[in-house]
PDB file of C-alpha atoms in Angstrom:
ATOM      1  CA  UNK O   1     -28.724  12.660 -12.555  1.00 77.00           C
ATOM      2  CA  UNK O   2     -25.789  11.632 -10.368  1.00 81.00           C
ATOM      3  CA  UNK O   3     -28.009   8.982  -8.757  1.00 86.00           C
ATOM      4  CA  UNK O   4     -28.410   7.323 -12.172  1.00 89.00           C
ATOM      5  CA  UNK O   5     -24.641   7.237 -12.657  1.00 85.00           C
ATOM      6  CA  UNK O   6     -24.078   5.898  -9.148  1.00 90.00           C
ATOM      7  CA  UNK O   7     -26.663   3.139  -9.604  1.00 89.00           C
ATOM      8  CA  UNK O   8     -25.090   2.041 -12.889  1.00 89.00           C
ATOM      9  CA  UNK O   9     -21.481   2.300 -11.739  1.00 92.00           C
ATOM     10  CA  UNK O  10     -21.969   0.765  -8.289  1.00 91.00           C
ATOM     11  CA  UNK O  11     -22.331  -2.650  -9.924  1.00 91.00           C
ATOM     12  CA  UNK O  12     -18.743  -2.432 -11.189  1.00 92.00           C
ATOM     13  CA  UNK O  13     -17.000   0.161  -9.014  1.00 93.00           C
ATOM     14  CA  UNK O  14     -16.771   0.500  -5.234  1.00 91.00           C
ATOM     15  CA  UNK O  15     -18.260   3.957  -4.674  1.00 92.00           C
ATOM     16  CA  UNK O  16     -18.390   3.764  -0.891  1.00 90.00           C
ATOM     17  CA  UNK O  17     -17.048   7.019   0.488  1.00 90.00           C
ATOM     18  CA  UNK O  18     -17.084   8.766  -2.896  1.00 91.00           C
ATOM     19  CA  UNK O  19     -19.060  11.999  -2.805  1.00 92.00           C
ATOM     20  CA  UNK O  20     -21.206  13.205  -5.687  1.00 92.00           C
ATOM     21  CA  UNK O  21     -18.712  16.004  -6.338  1.00 94.00           C
ATOM     22  CA  UNK O  22     -15.751  13.604  -6.402  1.00 93.00           C
ATOM     23  CA  UNK O  23     -17.615  11.305  -8.777  1.00 93.00           C
ATOM     24  CA  UNK O  24     -18.536  14.220 -11.043  1.00 94.00           C
ATOM     25  CA  UNK O  25     -14.902  15.309 -11.248  1.00 94.00           C
ATOM     26  CA  UNK O  26     -13.768  11.729 -11.910  1.00 94.00           C
ATOM     27  CA  UNK O  27     -16.373  11.217 -14.642  1.00 94.00           C
ATOM     28  CA  UNK O  28     -15.414  14.511 -16.290  1.00 95.00           C
ATOM     29  CA  UNK O  29     -11.715  13.668 -16.245  1.00 94.00           C
ATOM     30  CA  UNK O  30     -12.007  10.046 -17.364  1.00 93.00           C
ATOM     31  CA  UNK O  31     -14.585  10.901 -20.025  1.00 90.00           C
ATOM     32  CA  UNK O  32     -12.401  13.685 -21.395  1.00 92.00           C
ATOM     33  CA  UNK O  33      -9.357  11.406 -21.549  1.00 90.00           C
ATOM     34  CA  UNK O  34     -11.259   8.693 -23.408  1.00 88.00           C
ATOM     35  CA  UNK O  35     -12.746  11.171 -25.894  1.00 89.00           C
ATOM     36  CA  UNK O  36      -9.271  12.547 -26.607  1.00 87.00           C
ATOM     37  CA  UNK O  37      -7.920   9.036 -27.135  1.00 83.00           C
ATOM     38  CA  UNK O  38     -10.730   8.309 -29.575  1.00 85.00           C
ATOM     39  CA  UNK O  39     -10.718  11.584 -31.491  1.00 84.00           C
ATOM     40  CA  UNK O  40      -7.006  12.341 -31.562  1.00 85.00           C
ATOM     41  CA  UNK O  41      -5.451   8.903 -31.676  1.00 85.00           C
ATOM     42  CA  UNK O  42      -8.227   6.816 -33.210  1.00 85.00           C
ATOM     43  CA  UNK O  43      -8.246   4.352 -30.311  1.00 81.00           C
ATOM     44  CA  UNK O  44     -11.461   2.439 -29.747  1.00 85.00           C
ATOM     45  CA  UNK O  45     -13.136   3.148 -26.423  1.00 84.00           C
ATOM     46  CA  UNK O  46     -15.200   0.544 -24.594  1.00 88.00           C
ATOM     47  CA  UNK O  47     -17.319   0.636 -21.457  1.00 88.00           C
ATOM     48  CA  UNK O  48     -14.857  -1.799 -19.860  1.00 92.00           C
ATOM     49  CA  UNK O  49     -12.006   0.603 -20.589  1.00 90.00           C
ATOM     50  CA  UNK O  50     -14.007   3.446 -19.038  1.00 91.00           C
ATOM     51  CA  UNK O  51     -14.777   1.393 -15.908  1.00 94.00           C
ATOM     52  CA  UNK O  52     -11.143   0.324 -15.443  1.00 94.00           C
ATOM     53  CA  UNK O  53      -9.889   3.888 -15.851  1.00 93.00           C
ATOM     54  CA  UNK O  54     -12.503   5.124 -13.384  1.00 94.00           C
ATOM     55  CA  UNK O  55     -11.447   2.483 -10.833  1.00 95.00           C
ATOM     56  CA  UNK O  56      -7.807   3.534 -11.177  1.00 95.00           C
ATOM     57  CA  UNK O  57      -8.652   7.225 -10.900  1.00 94.00           C
ATOM     58  CA  UNK O  58     -10.754   6.751  -7.767  1.00 94.00           C
ATOM     59  CA  UNK O  59      -8.131   4.483  -6.193  1.00 93.00           C
ATOM     60  CA  UNK O  60      -5.328   6.958  -6.812  1.00 93.00           C
ATOM     61  CA  UNK O  61      -7.469   9.891  -5.723  1.00 89.00           C
ATOM     62  CA  UNK O  62      -8.329   8.156  -2.439  1.00 87.00           C
ATOM     63  CA  UNK O  63      -4.634   7.724  -1.621  1.00 85.00           C
ATOM     64  CA  UNK O  64      -3.590  11.337  -2.146  1.00 82.00           C
TER      65      UNK O  64
END
């Protein structure tokens, strides 16, 4: 299943050096945040928004 996500996301996000476990954690966190924004605050969620948030998360996580 993670291979499917990696294939899709690798077109938009640099996943070099990101392990399956790190990607799973990032997807869980970013997905949860976007669902909360949609359900609690009524904000529209787009794929572009998801991709940008994922890029930021992975960038910040790589510099910790």
